[in-house]
Short mmCIF file of C-alpha atoms and ligand atoms in Angstrom, two decimals:
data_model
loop_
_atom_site.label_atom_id
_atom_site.label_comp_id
_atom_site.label_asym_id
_atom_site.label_seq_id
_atom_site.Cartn_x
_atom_site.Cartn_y
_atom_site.Cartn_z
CA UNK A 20 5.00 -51.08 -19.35
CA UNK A 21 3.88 -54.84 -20.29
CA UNK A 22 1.10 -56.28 -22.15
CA UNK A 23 -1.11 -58.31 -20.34
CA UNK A 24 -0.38 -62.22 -21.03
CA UNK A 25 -3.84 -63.70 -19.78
CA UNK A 26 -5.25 -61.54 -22.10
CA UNK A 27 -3.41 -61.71 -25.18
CA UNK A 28 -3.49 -65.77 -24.25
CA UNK A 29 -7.43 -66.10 -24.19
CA UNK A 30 -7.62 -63.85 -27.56
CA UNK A 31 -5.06 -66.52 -28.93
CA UNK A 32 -7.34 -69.25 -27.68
CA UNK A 33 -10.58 -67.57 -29.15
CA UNK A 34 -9.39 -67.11 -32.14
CA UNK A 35 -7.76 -69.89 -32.60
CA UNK A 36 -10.77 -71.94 -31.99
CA UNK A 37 -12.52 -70.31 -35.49
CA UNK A 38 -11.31 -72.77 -38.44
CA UNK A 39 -9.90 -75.17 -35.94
CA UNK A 40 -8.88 -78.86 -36.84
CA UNK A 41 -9.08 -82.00 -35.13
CA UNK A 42 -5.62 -82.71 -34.04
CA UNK A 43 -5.69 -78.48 -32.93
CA UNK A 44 -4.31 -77.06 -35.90
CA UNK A 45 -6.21 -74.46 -38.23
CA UNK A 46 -7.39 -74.46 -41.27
CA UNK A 47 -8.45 -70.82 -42.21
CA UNK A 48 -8.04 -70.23 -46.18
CA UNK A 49 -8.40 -67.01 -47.58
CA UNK A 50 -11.84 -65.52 -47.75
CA UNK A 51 -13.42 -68.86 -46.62
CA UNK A 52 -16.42 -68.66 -44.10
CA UNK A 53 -14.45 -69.50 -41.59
CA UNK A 54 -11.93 -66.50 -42.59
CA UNK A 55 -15.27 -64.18 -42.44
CA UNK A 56 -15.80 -65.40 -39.12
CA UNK A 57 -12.08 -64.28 -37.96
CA UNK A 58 -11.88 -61.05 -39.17
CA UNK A 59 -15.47 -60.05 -37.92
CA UNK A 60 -14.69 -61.55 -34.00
CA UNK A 61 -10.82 -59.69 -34.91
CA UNK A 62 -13.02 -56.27 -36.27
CA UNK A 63 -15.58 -56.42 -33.00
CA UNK A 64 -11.98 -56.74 -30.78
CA UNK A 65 -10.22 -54.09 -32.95
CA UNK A 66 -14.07 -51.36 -31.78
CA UNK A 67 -13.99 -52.34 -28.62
CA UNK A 68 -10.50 -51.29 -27.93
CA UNK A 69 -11.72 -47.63 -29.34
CA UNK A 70 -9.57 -48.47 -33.01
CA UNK A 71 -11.28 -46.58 -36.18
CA UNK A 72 -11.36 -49.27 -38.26
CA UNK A 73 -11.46 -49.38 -42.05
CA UNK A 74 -11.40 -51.65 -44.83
CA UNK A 75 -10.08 -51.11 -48.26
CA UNK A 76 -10.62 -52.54 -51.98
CA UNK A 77 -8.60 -55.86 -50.83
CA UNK A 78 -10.01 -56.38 -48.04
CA UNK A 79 -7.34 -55.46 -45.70
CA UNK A 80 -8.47 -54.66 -42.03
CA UNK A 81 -6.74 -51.51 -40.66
CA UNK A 82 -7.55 -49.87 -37.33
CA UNK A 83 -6.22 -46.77 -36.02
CA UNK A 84 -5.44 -45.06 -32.83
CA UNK A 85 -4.94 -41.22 -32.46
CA UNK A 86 -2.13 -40.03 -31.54
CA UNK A 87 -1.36 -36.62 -30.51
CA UNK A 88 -0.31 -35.26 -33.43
CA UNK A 89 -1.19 -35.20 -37.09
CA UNK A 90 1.57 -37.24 -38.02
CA UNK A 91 1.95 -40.85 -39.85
CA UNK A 92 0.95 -43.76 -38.46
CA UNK A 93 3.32 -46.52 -36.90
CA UNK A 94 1.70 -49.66 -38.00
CA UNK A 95 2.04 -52.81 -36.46
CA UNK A 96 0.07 -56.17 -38.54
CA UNK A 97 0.31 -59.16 -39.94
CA UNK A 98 -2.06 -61.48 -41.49
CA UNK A 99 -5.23 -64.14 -40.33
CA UNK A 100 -5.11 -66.27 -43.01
CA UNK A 101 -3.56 -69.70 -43.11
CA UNK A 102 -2.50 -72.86 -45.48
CA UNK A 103 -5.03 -76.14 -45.16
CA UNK A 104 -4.10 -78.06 -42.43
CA UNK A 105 -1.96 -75.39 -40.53
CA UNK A 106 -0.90 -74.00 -37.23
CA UNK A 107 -2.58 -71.56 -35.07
CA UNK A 108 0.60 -69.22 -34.71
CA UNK A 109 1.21 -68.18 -38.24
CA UNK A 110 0.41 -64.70 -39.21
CA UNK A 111 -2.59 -64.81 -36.46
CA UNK A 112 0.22 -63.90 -33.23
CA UNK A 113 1.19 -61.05 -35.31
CA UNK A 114 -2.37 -59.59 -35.47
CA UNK A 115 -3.23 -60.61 -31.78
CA UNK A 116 -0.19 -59.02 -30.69
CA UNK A 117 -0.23 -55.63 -32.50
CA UNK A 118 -4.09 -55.67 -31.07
CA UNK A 119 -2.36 -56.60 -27.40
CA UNK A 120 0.10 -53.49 -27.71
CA UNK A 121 -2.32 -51.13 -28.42
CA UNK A 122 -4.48 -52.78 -25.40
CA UNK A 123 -1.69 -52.02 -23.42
CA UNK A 124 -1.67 -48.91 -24.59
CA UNK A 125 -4.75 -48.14 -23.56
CA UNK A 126 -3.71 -50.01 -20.57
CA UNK A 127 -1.15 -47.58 -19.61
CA UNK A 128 -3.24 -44.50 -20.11
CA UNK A 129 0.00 -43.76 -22.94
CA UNK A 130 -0.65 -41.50 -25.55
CA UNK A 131 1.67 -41.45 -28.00
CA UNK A 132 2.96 -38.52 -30.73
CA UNK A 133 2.68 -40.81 -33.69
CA UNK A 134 -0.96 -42.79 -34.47
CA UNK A 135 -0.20 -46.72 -34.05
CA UNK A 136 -2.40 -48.76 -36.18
CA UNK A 137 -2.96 -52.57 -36.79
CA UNK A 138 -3.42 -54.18 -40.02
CA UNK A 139 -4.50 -57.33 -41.13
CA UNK A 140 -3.97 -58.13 -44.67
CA UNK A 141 -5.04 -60.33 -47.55
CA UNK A 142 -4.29 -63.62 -48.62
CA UNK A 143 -0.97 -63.58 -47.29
CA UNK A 144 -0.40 -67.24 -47.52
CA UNK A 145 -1.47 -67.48 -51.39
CA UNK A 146 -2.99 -70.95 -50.56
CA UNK A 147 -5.73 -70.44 -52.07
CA UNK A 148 -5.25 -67.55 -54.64
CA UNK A 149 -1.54 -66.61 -56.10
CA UNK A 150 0.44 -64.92 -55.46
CA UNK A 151 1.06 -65.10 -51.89
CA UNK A 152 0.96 -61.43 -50.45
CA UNK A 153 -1.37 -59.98 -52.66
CA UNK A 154 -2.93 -57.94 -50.51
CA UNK A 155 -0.12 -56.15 -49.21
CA UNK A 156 1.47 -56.84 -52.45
CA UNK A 157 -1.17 -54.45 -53.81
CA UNK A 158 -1.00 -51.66 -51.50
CA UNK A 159 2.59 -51.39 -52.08
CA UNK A 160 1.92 -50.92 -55.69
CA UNK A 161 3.17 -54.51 -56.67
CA UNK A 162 0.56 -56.70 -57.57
CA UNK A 163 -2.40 -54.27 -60.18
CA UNK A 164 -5.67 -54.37 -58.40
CA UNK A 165 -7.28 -55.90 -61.38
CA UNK A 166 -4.71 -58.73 -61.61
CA UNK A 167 -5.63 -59.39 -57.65
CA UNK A 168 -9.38 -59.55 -58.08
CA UNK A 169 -9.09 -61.77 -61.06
CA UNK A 170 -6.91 -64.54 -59.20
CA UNK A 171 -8.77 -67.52 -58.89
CA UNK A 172 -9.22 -70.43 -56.55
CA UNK A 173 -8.95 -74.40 -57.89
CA UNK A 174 -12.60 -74.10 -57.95
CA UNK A 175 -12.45 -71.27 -60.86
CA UNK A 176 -13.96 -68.68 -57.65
CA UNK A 177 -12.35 -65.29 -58.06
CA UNK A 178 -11.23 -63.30 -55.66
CA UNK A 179 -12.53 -60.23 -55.75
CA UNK A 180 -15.97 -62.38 -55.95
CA UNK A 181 -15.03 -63.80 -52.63
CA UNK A 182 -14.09 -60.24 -51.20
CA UNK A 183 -17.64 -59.35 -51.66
CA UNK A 184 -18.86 -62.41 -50.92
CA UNK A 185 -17.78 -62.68 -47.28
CA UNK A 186 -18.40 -59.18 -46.96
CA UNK A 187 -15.06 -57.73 -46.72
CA UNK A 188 -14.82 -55.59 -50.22
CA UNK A 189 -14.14 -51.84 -48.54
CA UNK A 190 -14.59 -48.70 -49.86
CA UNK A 191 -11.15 -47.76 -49.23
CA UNK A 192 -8.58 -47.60 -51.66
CA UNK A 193 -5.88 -50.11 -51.99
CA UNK A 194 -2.92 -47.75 -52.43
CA UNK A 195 0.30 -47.12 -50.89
CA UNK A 196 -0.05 -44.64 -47.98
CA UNK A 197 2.39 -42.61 -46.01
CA UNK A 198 3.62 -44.87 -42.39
CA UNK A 199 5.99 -43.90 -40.32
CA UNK A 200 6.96 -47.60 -39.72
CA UNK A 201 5.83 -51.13 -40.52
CA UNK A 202 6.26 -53.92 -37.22
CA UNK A 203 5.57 -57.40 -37.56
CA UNK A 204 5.79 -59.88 -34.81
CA UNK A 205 5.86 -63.32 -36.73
CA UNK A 206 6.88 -67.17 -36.01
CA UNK A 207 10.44 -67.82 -37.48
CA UNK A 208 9.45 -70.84 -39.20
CA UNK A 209 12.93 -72.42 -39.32
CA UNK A 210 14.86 -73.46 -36.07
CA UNK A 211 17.58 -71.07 -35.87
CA UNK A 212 15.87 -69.34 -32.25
CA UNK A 213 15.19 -72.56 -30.25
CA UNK A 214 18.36 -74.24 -31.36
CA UNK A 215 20.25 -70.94 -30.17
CA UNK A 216 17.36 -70.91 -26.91
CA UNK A 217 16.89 -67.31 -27.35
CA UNK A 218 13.78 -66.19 -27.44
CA UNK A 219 14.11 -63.58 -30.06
CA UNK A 220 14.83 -62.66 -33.61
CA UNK A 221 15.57 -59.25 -34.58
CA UNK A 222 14.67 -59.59 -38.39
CA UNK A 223 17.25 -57.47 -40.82
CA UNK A 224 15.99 -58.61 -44.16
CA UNK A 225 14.22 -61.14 -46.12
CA UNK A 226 16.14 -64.01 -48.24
CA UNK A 227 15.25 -63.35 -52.42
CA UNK A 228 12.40 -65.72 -53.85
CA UNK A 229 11.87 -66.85 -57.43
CA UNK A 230 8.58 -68.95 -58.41
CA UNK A 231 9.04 -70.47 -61.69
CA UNK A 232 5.91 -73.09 -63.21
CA UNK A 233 7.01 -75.81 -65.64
CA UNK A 234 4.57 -77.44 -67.96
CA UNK A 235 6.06 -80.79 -70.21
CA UNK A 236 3.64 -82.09 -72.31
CA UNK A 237 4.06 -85.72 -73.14
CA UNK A 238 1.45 -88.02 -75.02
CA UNK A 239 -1.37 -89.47 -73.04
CA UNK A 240 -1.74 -93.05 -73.70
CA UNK A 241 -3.35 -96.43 -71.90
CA UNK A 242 -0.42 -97.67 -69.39
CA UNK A 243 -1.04 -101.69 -70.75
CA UNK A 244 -0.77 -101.45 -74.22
CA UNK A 245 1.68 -98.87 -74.65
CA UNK A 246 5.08 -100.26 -75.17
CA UNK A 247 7.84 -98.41 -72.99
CA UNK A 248 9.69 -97.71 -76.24
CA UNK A 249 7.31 -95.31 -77.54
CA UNK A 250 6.28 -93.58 -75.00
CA UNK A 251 6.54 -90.01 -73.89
CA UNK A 252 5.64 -89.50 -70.21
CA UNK A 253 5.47 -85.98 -69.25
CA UNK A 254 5.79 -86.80 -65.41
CA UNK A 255 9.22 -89.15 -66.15
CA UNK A 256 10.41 -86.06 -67.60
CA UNK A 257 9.20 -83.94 -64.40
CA UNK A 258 10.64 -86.66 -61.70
CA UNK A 259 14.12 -85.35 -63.77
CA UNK A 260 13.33 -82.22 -62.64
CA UNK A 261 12.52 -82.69 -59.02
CA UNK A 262 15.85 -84.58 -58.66
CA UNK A 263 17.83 -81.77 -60.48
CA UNK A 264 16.09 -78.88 -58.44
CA UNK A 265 18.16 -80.38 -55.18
CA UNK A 266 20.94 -81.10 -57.57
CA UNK A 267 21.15 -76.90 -58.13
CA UNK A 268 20.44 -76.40 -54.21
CA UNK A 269 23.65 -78.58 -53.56
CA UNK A 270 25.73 -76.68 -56.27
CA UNK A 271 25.23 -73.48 -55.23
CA UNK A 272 25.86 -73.92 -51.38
CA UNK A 273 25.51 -71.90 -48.68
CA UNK A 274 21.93 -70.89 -47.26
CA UNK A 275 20.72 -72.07 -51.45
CA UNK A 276 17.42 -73.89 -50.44
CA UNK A 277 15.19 -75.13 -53.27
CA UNK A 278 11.67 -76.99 -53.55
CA UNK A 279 9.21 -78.58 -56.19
CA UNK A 280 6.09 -78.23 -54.10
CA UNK A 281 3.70 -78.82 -56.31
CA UNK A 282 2.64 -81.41 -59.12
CA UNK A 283 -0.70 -81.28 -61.01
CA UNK A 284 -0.51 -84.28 -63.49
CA UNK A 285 -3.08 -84.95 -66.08
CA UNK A 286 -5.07 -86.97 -66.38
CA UNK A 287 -3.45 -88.68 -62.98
CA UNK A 288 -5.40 -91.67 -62.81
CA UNK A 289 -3.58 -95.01 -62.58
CA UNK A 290 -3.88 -96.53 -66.25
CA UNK A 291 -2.86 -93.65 -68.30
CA UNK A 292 0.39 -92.68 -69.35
CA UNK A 293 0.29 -88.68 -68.20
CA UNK A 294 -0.24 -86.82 -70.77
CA UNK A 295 1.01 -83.19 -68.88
CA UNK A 296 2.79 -81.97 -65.73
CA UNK A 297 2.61 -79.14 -64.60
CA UNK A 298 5.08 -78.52 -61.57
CA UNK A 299 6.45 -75.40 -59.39
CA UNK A 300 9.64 -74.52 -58.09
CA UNK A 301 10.99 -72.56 -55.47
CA UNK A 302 14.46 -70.94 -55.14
CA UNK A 303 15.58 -68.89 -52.08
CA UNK A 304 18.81 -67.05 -50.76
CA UNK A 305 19.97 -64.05 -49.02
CA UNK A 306 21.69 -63.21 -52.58
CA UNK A 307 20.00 -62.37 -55.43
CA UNK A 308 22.93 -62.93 -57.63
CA UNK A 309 22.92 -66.63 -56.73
CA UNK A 310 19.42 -66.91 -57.92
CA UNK A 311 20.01 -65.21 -61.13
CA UNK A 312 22.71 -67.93 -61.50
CA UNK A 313 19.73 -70.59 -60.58
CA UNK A 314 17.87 -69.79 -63.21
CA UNK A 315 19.73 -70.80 -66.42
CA UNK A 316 20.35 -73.86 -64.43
CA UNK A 317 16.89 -74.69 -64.00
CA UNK A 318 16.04 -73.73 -67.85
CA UNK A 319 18.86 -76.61 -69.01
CA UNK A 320 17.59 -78.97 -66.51
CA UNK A 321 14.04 -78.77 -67.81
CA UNK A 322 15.17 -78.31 -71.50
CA UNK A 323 17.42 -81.95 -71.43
CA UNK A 324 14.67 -84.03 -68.88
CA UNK A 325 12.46 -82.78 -72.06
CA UNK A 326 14.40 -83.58 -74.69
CA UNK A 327 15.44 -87.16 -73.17
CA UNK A 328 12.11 -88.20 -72.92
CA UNK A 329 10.98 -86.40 -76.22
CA UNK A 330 8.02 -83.88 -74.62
CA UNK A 331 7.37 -80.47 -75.04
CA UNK A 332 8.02 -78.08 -72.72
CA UNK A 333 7.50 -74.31 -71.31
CA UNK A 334 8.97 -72.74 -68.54
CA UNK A 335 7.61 -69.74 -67.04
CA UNK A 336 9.52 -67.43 -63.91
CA UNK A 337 6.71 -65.55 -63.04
CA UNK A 338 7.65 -64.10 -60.06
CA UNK A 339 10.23 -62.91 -57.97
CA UNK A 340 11.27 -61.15 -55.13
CA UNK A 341 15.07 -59.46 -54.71
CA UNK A 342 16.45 -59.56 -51.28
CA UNK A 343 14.79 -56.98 -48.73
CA UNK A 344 16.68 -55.03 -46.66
CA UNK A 345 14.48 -53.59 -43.23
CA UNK A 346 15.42 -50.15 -42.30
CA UNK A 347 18.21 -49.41 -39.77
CA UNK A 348 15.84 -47.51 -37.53
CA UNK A 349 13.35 -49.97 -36.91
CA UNK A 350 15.59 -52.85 -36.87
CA UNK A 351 17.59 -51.04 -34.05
CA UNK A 352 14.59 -49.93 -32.30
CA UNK A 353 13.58 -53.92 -31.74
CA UNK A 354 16.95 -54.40 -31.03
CA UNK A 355 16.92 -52.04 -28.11
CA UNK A 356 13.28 -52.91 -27.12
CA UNK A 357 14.83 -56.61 -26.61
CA UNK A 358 17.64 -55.27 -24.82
CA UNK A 359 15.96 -53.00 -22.91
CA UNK A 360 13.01 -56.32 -21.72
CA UNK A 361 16.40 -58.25 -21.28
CA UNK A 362 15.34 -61.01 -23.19
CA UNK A 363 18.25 -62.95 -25.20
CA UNK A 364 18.33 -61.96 -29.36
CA UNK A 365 20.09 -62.19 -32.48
CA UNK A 366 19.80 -60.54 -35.27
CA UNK A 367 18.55 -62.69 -38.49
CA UNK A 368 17.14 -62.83 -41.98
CA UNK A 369 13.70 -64.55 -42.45
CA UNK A 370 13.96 -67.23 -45.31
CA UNK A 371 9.96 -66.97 -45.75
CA UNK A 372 8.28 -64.10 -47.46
CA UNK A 373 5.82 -61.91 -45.71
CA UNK A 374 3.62 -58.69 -45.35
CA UNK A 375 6.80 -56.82 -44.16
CA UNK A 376 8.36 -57.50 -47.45
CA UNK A 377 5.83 -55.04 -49.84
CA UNK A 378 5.48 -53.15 -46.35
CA UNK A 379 9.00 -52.18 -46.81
CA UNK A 380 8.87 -51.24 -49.91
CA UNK A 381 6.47 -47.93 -49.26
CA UNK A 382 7.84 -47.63 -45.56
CA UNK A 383 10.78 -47.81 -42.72
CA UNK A 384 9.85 -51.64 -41.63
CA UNK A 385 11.02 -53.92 -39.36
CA UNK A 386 10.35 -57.76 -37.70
CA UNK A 387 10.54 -59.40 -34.29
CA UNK A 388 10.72 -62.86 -34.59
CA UNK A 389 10.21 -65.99 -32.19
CA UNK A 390 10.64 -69.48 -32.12
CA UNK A 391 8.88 -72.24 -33.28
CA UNK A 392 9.02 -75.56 -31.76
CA UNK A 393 11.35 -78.01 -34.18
CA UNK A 394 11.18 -75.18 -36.49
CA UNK A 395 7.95 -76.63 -38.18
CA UNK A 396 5.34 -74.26 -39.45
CA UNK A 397 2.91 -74.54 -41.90
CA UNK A 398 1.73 -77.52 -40.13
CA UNK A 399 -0.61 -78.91 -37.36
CA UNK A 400 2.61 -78.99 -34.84
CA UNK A 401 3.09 -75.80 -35.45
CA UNK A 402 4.12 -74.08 -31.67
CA UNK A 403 5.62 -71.66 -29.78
CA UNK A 404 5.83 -71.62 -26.04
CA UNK A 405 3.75 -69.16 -24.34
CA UNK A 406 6.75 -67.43 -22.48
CA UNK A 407 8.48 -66.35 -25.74
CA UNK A 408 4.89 -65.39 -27.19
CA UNK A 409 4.81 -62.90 -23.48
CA UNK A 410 8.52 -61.36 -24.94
CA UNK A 411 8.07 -61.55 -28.64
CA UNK A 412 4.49 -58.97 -28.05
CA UNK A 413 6.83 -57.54 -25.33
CA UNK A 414 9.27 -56.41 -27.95
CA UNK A 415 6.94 -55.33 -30.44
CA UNK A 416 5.31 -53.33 -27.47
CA UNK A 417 8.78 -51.51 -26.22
CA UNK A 418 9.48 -51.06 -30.62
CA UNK A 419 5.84 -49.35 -31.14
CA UNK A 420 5.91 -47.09 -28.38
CA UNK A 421 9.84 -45.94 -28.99
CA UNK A 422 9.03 -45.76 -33.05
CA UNK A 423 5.67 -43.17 -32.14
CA UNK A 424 7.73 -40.50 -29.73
CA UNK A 425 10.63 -40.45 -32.79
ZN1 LIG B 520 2.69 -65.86 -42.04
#
């Protein structure tokens, strides 16, 4: 049995064409129009192939496919949300090629002992609202439903406003539910696949994350009259940081990788000495004791920048993520899907969070990744050839169908 590459390439196309850009990238935010306009031409696909589809408090899409027994669902999803200025393969080829497998399903007459269902969650990318995740974040029991619908946009627009807003605030409840296994097919992001030339990842695990915000508050002041001597500039204190934050990546070694991604300085207009920073940073690695090492690093780092420039200071880790192991099972049952399709495959760990990471936390879950061109995501370049595409929903296809007979 194979899934049906025309097909799954025009739905690719189609959807791809909602919340396009320009130079053929996507931008698709979170509970946008244009995110409305996805899910419902996603929904209409998701009927037509026979799916009951529901939607719950976070507006995460399921649909589901009998099988012949009353037994637990093997799920298959990802997410149709993307960052501003993005790529087309992010989080949508997961979706489009859980709805493919089941297509192919239906295909192949096959009816399977276990349900398969797709999903298509929330806000995965947190470009809009933080966290990232949230909406499988608050199935799994993570992320409190109230803290979710309160999240709010640079605009001050709150989530769960948006949720009704576009029409996508269901009646279901957002809780974690019994699966028999959780599949996502998902671009590696990183260029470990195409520099190997195999076309496939089998995903063991995800690296740990820890988000930590730091705020220095300086004294806002003209930038002529101001002599250098007295002044306290919140973002000289920050530029300390940035440099230091690659200083720590270097230190630890390894697969350490660590990024300030974000400054918001105040009043950030040319003639004014800033007045605040506030700044994020990023630490990953397959350890989590290497990032509980980080993090005293990063508090003396931001306590001298603050002290040498004489600004306040707070520092905040507000979230983390330990390491995530997948389950044996699935992992081995993409393994021999791969081997089985004889397609080349190693086995990895995924340096970028996603759904699959809270998935695994209520259920046996598992990845198939493939490659991305130059390893750039998260970008307009953003690609992946259409042959490993035909594999990658190959895989997940062979996985699905082995996971519902066990
Ligand atoms: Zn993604």
């Amino acid at each position: 049995m194979r899934i049906n590459r025309k097909r799954l390439e025009e739905s690719m196309e189609r959807l791809g064409r909602i919340g396009q850009t320009p130079a053929g990238g996507l931008t698709r935010l979170a509970l946008s129009d244009d995110d409305r306009r996805g899910r419902d031409l996603l929904v209409g696909w998701m009927r037509e192939a026979g799916l009951s589809v529901t939607v719950d408090r976070m507006g995460n899409i399921f649909g589901l496919r009998a099988g012949s027994a009353a037994l637990p669902a093997v799920m298959m999803g990802s997410h149709a949300d993307s960052v501003p200025t993005g790529g087309k393969y992010d989080g949508q080829l997961g979706v489009l090629c859980a709805l493919e497998v089941i297509r192919s399903l239906d295909d192949g007459r096959v009816r399977t002992r276990h349900p398969v269902a797709m999903a298509i969650f929330t806000n995965e990318e947190g470009a809009r609202f933080q966290p990232a995740m949230i909406g499988s974040g608050v199935m799994a029991g993570k992320i409190p439903l109230e803290d979710a619908y309160t999240a709010r946009d640079k605009d001050g627009l709150r989530l769960g406003d948006e949720l009704e807003r576009i029409g996508y605030l269901g009646a279901e409840p957002c809780i974690p539910r019994p699966f028999h296994a959780y599949l996502e097919l998902h671009i590696e992001q990183g260029p470990i696949l195409e520099e190997a030339q195999l076309p496939i990842g089998v995903v063991e695990g995800i690296v740990g994350i820890a988000w930590s915000r730091i705020t220095f508050h300086g004294v806002q002041d003209h930038a002529g009259p101001t002599p250098m001597r007295i002044r306290h500039d919140a973002l000289v204190a920050a530029a300390e940081v940035v440099g230091g934050v690659r200083r720590i990546a270097a230190l630890m070694g390894g697969d350490f990788v660590s990024t300030v991604g974000r400054l918001d300085i105040a009043p950030g207009i040319p003639n004014a000495i800033p007045g605040r920073v506030v700044m994020s940073v990023d630490f990953r690695d397959p350890e989590d004791a290497k990032l509980d090492r980080a993090r005293p690093m990063l508090d003396a780092l931001v306590q001298e920048a603050a002290a040498r420039e004489g600004v306040r200071h707070e520092i905040d880790h507000y979230w983390r993520v330990p390491r995530t192991p997948f389950d044996t099972g699935v992992v081995a049952a993409v393994e021999t899907a791969a081997r089985d399709l004889g397609v080349g495959h190693r086995r990895m760990l995924s340096g970028a969070g996603h759904d699959a990471q809270y998935m695994a936390a209520i259920c046996p879950t598992g990845m198939v990744f493939v490659p991305s061109r130059a390893g750039r995501s998260h970008c307009e370049e953003e690609f992946t050839p259409m042959d490993d595409v035909e594999h990658g929903a190959n895989v997940l296809l062979g996985a699905c169908a082995s996971l519902a007979e066990s």
